[in-house]
Short mmCIF file of C-alpha atoms in Angstrom, two decimals:
data_model
loop_
_atom_site.label_atom_id
_atom_site.label_comp_id
_atom_site.label_asym_id
_atom_site.label_seq_id
_atom_site.Cartn_x
_atom_site.Cartn_y
_atom_site.Cartn_z
CA LEU A 1 18.64 11.42 -54.28
CA ILE A 2 16.92 9.38 -51.59
CA THR A 3 13.13 9.55 -51.40
CA ILE A 4 11.29 8.88 -48.13
CA ARG A 5 7.86 7.41 -47.57
CA GLU A 6 6.64 7.59 -43.97
CA THR A 7 3.94 5.63 -42.14
CA ASP A 8 3.07 5.42 -38.46
CA ARG A 9 5.62 2.63 -38.00
CA MET A 10 8.09 2.83 -40.85
CA LEU A 11 10.36 5.08 -42.87
CA VAL A 12 11.02 3.64 -46.33
CA LEU A 13 14.21 5.08 -47.83
CA SER A 14 14.52 4.48 -51.56
CA CYS A 15 17.06 5.28 -54.23
CA GLU A 16 17.92 3.77 -57.62
CA GLN A 17 20.29 1.26 -56.00
CA PHE A 18 18.56 0.41 -52.73
CA THR A 19 15.49 0.31 -50.50
CA TYR A 20 15.87 0.37 -46.71
CA VAL A 21 12.94 0.02 -44.32
CA PHE A 22 13.51 1.70 -40.94
CA ASN A 23 11.30 0.73 -38.00
CA LYS A 24 10.40 3.79 -35.92
CA LEU A 25 9.33 1.55 -33.02
CA THR A 26 12.76 -0.07 -32.61
CA GLY A 27 15.17 2.49 -34.09
CA LEU A 28 16.59 -0.20 -36.39
CA PHE A 29 16.30 -1.38 -39.98
CA ASP A 30 13.80 -4.17 -40.63
CA LYS A 31 14.66 -4.68 -44.31
CA MET A 32 17.56 -3.70 -46.54
CA THR A 33 17.73 -4.40 -50.28
CA PHE A 34 20.66 -3.34 -52.45
CA ALA A 35 20.85 -3.90 -56.22
CA ASN A 36 17.62 -5.92 -55.94
CA GLU A 37 19.25 -8.39 -53.53
CA PRO A 38 18.10 -8.75 -49.90
CA LEU A 39 20.72 -7.92 -47.29
CA LEU A 40 18.68 -8.80 -44.20
CA ASP A 41 16.59 -11.96 -43.79
CA GLN A 42 15.28 -10.74 -40.41
CA PRO A 43 15.15 -7.29 -38.74
CA MET A 44 18.45 -6.26 -37.16
CA GLY A 45 18.65 -5.86 -33.39
CA PHE A 46 20.69 -4.34 -30.60
CA ASN A 47 22.44 -7.17 -28.82
CA VAL A 48 23.39 -7.64 -25.15
CA TRP A 49 23.11 -11.42 -24.70
CA ARG A 50 25.63 -14.17 -25.25
CA ALA A 51 25.26 -17.89 -24.62
CA PRO A 52 26.88 -18.35 -21.18
CA THR A 53 30.29 -19.99 -21.20
CA ASP A 54 31.51 -22.50 -18.65
CA ASN A 55 33.28 -19.61 -16.93
CA ASP A 56 30.01 -17.63 -16.80
CA ARG A 57 28.34 -20.32 -14.68
CA LYS A 58 28.14 -18.10 -11.57
CA LEU A 59 27.63 -14.74 -13.28
CA LYS A 60 24.88 -16.05 -15.55
CA ALA A 61 22.49 -16.19 -12.58
CA ASP A 62 22.74 -12.39 -12.37
CA TRP A 63 22.27 -12.10 -16.14
CA TYR A 64 19.12 -14.21 -16.02
CA ALA A 65 17.80 -12.24 -13.02
CA ALA A 66 18.26 -9.04 -15.07
CA HIS A 67 16.46 -10.73 -18.00
CA TYR A 68 19.26 -9.85 -20.41
CA ASP A 69 18.22 -12.92 -22.41
CA HIS A 70 14.79 -11.36 -23.05
CA ALA A 71 15.81 -7.75 -23.66
CA ALA A 72 13.56 -5.76 -25.99
CA THR A 73 14.16 -2.48 -27.81
CA ASN A 74 11.75 0.46 -27.76
CA ALA A 75 12.29 3.69 -29.70
CA TYR A 76 10.60 6.68 -28.07
CA HIS A 77 11.14 9.26 -30.78
CA THR A 78 12.57 9.33 -34.31
CA GLU A 79 13.27 12.29 -36.57
CA TYR A 80 15.05 12.59 -39.89
CA THR A 81 16.86 15.21 -41.94
CA VAL A 82 17.42 15.12 -45.70
CA THR A 83 20.65 16.61 -47.02
CA ALA A 84 22.36 16.75 -50.39
CA SER A 85 24.53 13.76 -49.41
CA GLY A 86 21.83 11.55 -47.90
CA VAL A 87 19.50 11.15 -44.92
CA THR A 88 20.24 11.34 -41.20
CA LEU A 89 17.97 9.45 -38.79
CA HIS A 90 18.10 10.28 -35.09
CA THR A 91 16.30 8.20 -32.49
CA HIS A 92 16.09 7.78 -28.72
CA VAL A 93 15.98 4.11 -27.71
CA GLY A 94 15.58 2.18 -24.47
CA ILE A 95 16.52 -1.47 -23.90
CA ALA A 96 14.82 -3.51 -21.16
CA ALA A 97 12.97 -6.73 -20.56
CA ILE A 98 9.21 -6.30 -20.26
CA CYS A 99 9.17 -7.13 -16.55
CA VAL A 100 12.03 -4.87 -15.36
CA GLN A 101 13.13 -1.27 -15.67
CA LYS A 102 15.26 0.03 -18.53
CA PHE A 103 18.96 -0.83 -18.23
CA LEU A 104 20.26 0.97 -21.35
CA ASP A 105 19.31 4.40 -22.68
CA LEU A 106 20.56 4.99 -26.24
CA ASP A 107 21.08 8.04 -28.41
CA VAL A 108 21.31 6.62 -31.93
CA THR A 109 22.17 8.32 -35.21
CA TRP A 110 21.98 6.52 -38.56
CA THR A 111 23.35 8.27 -41.64
CA VAL A 112 22.36 6.82 -45.01
CA ALA A 113 24.42 8.15 -47.93
CA ASN A 114 23.13 8.46 -51.48
CA ASN A 115 25.41 5.56 -52.49
CA GLY A 116 23.74 3.27 -49.93
CA SER A 117 26.44 3.19 -47.25
CA VAL A 118 25.13 3.37 -43.67
CA ASP A 119 26.89 4.89 -40.66
CA LEU A 120 25.81 4.12 -37.10
CA ALA A 121 26.89 6.32 -34.18
CA LEU A 122 25.62 5.21 -30.79
CA HIS A 123 25.97 6.70 -27.31
CA ALA A 124 24.51 4.74 -24.39
CA LYS A 125 24.02 5.26 -20.68
CA ARG A 126 23.91 2.08 -18.61
CA ASN A 127 21.90 1.78 -15.41
CA THR A 128 24.64 0.62 -13.03
CA VAL A 129 22.11 -0.97 -10.67
CA PHE A 130 22.13 -3.84 -13.16
CA PRO A 131 24.98 -6.37 -13.46
CA GLU A 132 27.72 -6.06 -16.06
CA LEU A 133 26.65 -6.79 -19.62
CA PRO A 134 27.61 -9.96 -21.49
CA ARG A 135 28.17 -7.86 -24.63
CA PHE A 136 26.82 -4.79 -26.41
CA GLY A 137 26.50 -4.36 -30.13
CA LEU A 138 24.39 -5.07 -33.19
CA ARG A 139 23.07 -8.35 -34.59
CA LEU A 140 22.30 -8.87 -38.29
CA PHE A 141 20.59 -11.87 -39.88
CA LEU A 142 22.22 -12.06 -43.29
CA PRO A 143 21.48 -14.46 -46.17
CA GLN A 144 23.31 -17.72 -45.50
CA GLU A 145 25.04 -17.33 -48.89
CA MET A 146 27.20 -14.65 -47.22
CA SER A 147 29.49 -17.38 -45.96
CA GLN A 148 33.00 -16.19 -46.89
CA VAL A 149 34.60 -14.02 -44.19
CA ASN A 150 37.62 -11.74 -44.48
CA TYR A 151 38.70 -9.73 -41.46
CA TYR A 152 41.60 -7.68 -40.21
CA GLY A 153 42.03 -8.32 -36.51
CA MET A 154 43.11 -10.97 -34.03
CA GLY A 155 43.10 -14.55 -35.34
CA PRO A 156 43.07 -17.14 -36.70
CA MET A 157 41.64 -18.83 -33.57
CA GLU A 158 38.83 -17.31 -31.48
CA CYS A 159 39.99 -14.27 -29.50
CA TYR A 160 38.58 -12.24 -26.62
CA ARG A 161 39.83 -9.26 -24.62
CA ASP A 162 41.49 -11.57 -22.10
CA LYS A 163 42.08 -14.55 -24.40
CA HIS A 164 44.26 -13.60 -27.36
CA HIS A 165 47.92 -14.13 -26.53
CA ALA A 166 48.21 -17.12 -28.89
CA ALA A 167 46.77 -15.04 -31.74
CA SER A 168 48.28 -12.40 -33.99
CA HIS A 169 46.89 -9.26 -35.55
CA SER A 170 46.65 -9.70 -39.32
CA SER A 171 44.33 -10.27 -42.27
CA TYR A 172 42.48 -13.61 -42.25
CA THR A 173 40.06 -15.50 -44.47
CA ALA A 174 37.68 -18.23 -43.34
CA THR A 175 34.23 -19.64 -43.97
CA VAL A 176 31.46 -19.04 -41.45
CA TRP A 177 31.59 -22.71 -40.52
CA GLN A 178 35.35 -22.58 -39.88
CA LEU A 179 34.79 -19.78 -37.36
CA HIS A 180 32.63 -22.00 -35.16
CA GLU A 181 34.29 -23.64 -32.13
CA ASP A 182 32.42 -26.88 -31.49
CA TYR A 183 32.43 -27.07 -27.70
CA ILE A 184 30.71 -30.19 -26.35
CA ARG A 185 28.42 -27.95 -24.28
CA PRO A 186 27.24 -25.19 -26.61
CA GLN A 187 28.24 -21.70 -25.49
CA GLU A 188 29.56 -18.35 -26.73
CA ASN A 189 32.38 -19.05 -29.20
CA GLY A 190 34.20 -17.90 -32.29
CA SER A 191 34.53 -14.18 -31.54
CA HIS A 192 37.43 -12.23 -32.99
CA TRP A 193 38.66 -9.25 -31.00
CA ASN A 194 40.32 -5.98 -32.02
CA CYS A 195 39.09 -5.92 -35.61
CA SER A 196 39.20 -2.82 -37.79
CA GLY A 197 37.69 -4.30 -40.96
CA LEU A 198 35.33 -7.13 -41.89
CA ALA A 199 33.81 -8.40 -45.14
CA LEU A 200 31.20 -11.11 -45.71
CA THR A 201 30.90 -12.25 -49.31
CA THR A 202 28.78 -14.62 -51.39
CA SER A 203 30.07 -16.93 -54.12
CA ASP A 204 28.92 -14.39 -56.72
CA TYR A 205 30.86 -11.62 -54.93
CA ARG A 206 28.03 -9.73 -53.27
CA SER A 207 29.56 -8.24 -50.15
CA LEU A 208 28.88 -6.50 -46.87
CA LEU A 209 31.88 -4.43 -45.75
CA ILE A 210 32.14 -3.22 -42.14
CA SER A 211 34.51 -0.83 -40.45
CA GLY A 212 34.52 1.23 -37.27
CA THR A 213 36.30 4.28 -35.91
CA GLN A 214 37.09 2.11 -32.89
CA ASN A 215 38.08 -1.53 -33.17
CA PHE A 216 35.37 -4.12 -32.58
CA SER A 217 34.72 -7.82 -32.06
CA PHE A 218 32.55 -10.00 -34.26
CA ASN A 219 30.98 -13.46 -34.48
CA ALA A 220 29.68 -14.97 -37.71
CA SER A 221 27.79 -18.23 -37.27
CA ARG A 222 24.94 -20.38 -38.54
CA TYR A 223 23.80 -20.74 -34.92
CA THR A 224 21.87 -18.10 -33.02
CA GLN A 225 22.85 -17.26 -29.44
CA GLU A 226 19.39 -18.52 -28.39
CA GLU A 227 20.19 -21.92 -29.91
CA LEU A 228 23.59 -22.03 -28.19
CA THR A 229 21.96 -21.06 -24.89
CA THR A 230 19.18 -23.64 -24.84
CA LYS A 231 20.90 -26.77 -26.12
CA ALA A 232 22.86 -29.00 -23.71
CA HIS A 233 25.06 -30.84 -26.24
CA SER A 234 26.71 -29.86 -29.49
CA PHE A 235 25.04 -32.68 -31.45
CA GLU A 236 21.64 -31.16 -30.62
CA LEU A 237 22.37 -27.85 -32.34
CA GLU A 238 20.20 -26.90 -35.31
CA LYS A 239 21.51 -24.45 -37.90
CA SER A 240 19.54 -21.31 -38.60
CA PRO A 241 18.70 -20.36 -42.21
CA TYR A 242 20.89 -17.25 -41.80
CA THR A 243 24.45 -16.12 -41.39
CA VAL A 244 24.12 -14.60 -37.93
CA LEU A 245 26.53 -11.68 -37.62
CA CYS A 246 27.18 -10.10 -34.23
CA LEU A 247 29.07 -6.80 -34.34
CA ASP A 248 30.22 -6.02 -30.82
CA GLY A 249 31.41 -2.65 -29.68
CA TYR A 250 31.91 -4.39 -26.33
CA MET A 251 32.37 -8.06 -25.45
CA SER A 252 32.92 -9.37 -21.93
CA GLY A 253 36.10 -11.33 -21.33
CA CYS A 254 36.10 -15.08 -20.74
CA GLY A 255 37.80 -15.23 -17.32
CA SER A 256 38.24 -18.43 -15.32
CA ASN A 257 35.30 -18.35 -12.91
CA SER A 258 34.30 -21.98 -13.42
CA CYS A 259 37.04 -22.81 -10.92
CA GLY A 260 38.90 -19.53 -10.34
CA PRO A 261 38.33 -15.88 -9.47
CA ALA A 262 35.68 -13.60 -10.93
CA LEU A 263 36.48 -11.80 -14.18
CA ALA A 264 38.95 -8.95 -13.66
CA LYS A 265 37.26 -5.55 -13.75
CA LYS A 266 39.22 -4.34 -16.79
CA TYR A 267 37.64 -7.11 -18.88
CA ARG A 268 34.04 -6.42 -17.80
CA VAL A 269 31.40 -4.46 -19.69
CA ASP A 270 30.37 -2.42 -16.64
CA GLN A 271 30.96 1.20 -17.74
CA ASP A 272 28.20 3.70 -17.17
CA LYS A 273 28.73 5.15 -20.67
CA LEU A 274 29.20 3.11 -23.84
CA THR A 275 29.81 4.35 -27.37
CA PHE A 276 30.53 2.70 -30.70
CA THR A 277 30.34 3.38 -34.42
CA PHE A 278 29.99 1.12 -37.44
CA THR A 279 29.98 1.80 -41.19
CA LEU A 280 28.19 -0.66 -43.47
CA ASN A 281 28.99 -0.68 -47.19
CA PHE A 282 27.41 -2.90 -49.83
#
């Protein structure tokens, strides 16, 4: 069974196979260790920002004005329940930049099973005064050794909600580096849309397996979105020491607004209610 040690800031969930450290101030896991191997090299985070694309060149002004690129997470209340099958963590979370009002209000439930699997169920209300979101999901900083990617979804080239007609829905294998699209001006790239399963694996077969009750998009890269945002040319990019995994319940379409109309409404992340689920297995 899972044992719990609680401090003012943390809940430490321990079992024979794993130790997970849950941050009560963010509503997210700071550390995860399974079979004595680290699964996170940095605390995980809720994710709304993407490096603006060429077609985001007009919309990005609204994103910067909303400070989506500096969004922070604050958990107001966390409670937990221990059952025979594991532990359920429930938390109320707000997302906002320090200088503006909250733009997302989250009801988050994490369920940690005795075997170490983790379920996330999230329900969000979006403040519609703010502009549409670039994306909405979860970001994990995994060990860079998790570099082999298997996924069942749209591929093999990058695919978005409005950019996938050259792709097909199947099972694909690639390295993290092969998923990167090396645009001359760094920007959002390499996402794969409409995925139902994803696995990241090391050379010694340690794996993170991800599924969702609704299909999702993902990016796996050595570059952070902050690096892609701030650099002007691809040759300036510096790799992070992580495999940066973005699991997106929602990803804005690409559109054609560099020289054409604004993104069609059906491809925007502008709903007032957003929900997604993920299951992580190790």
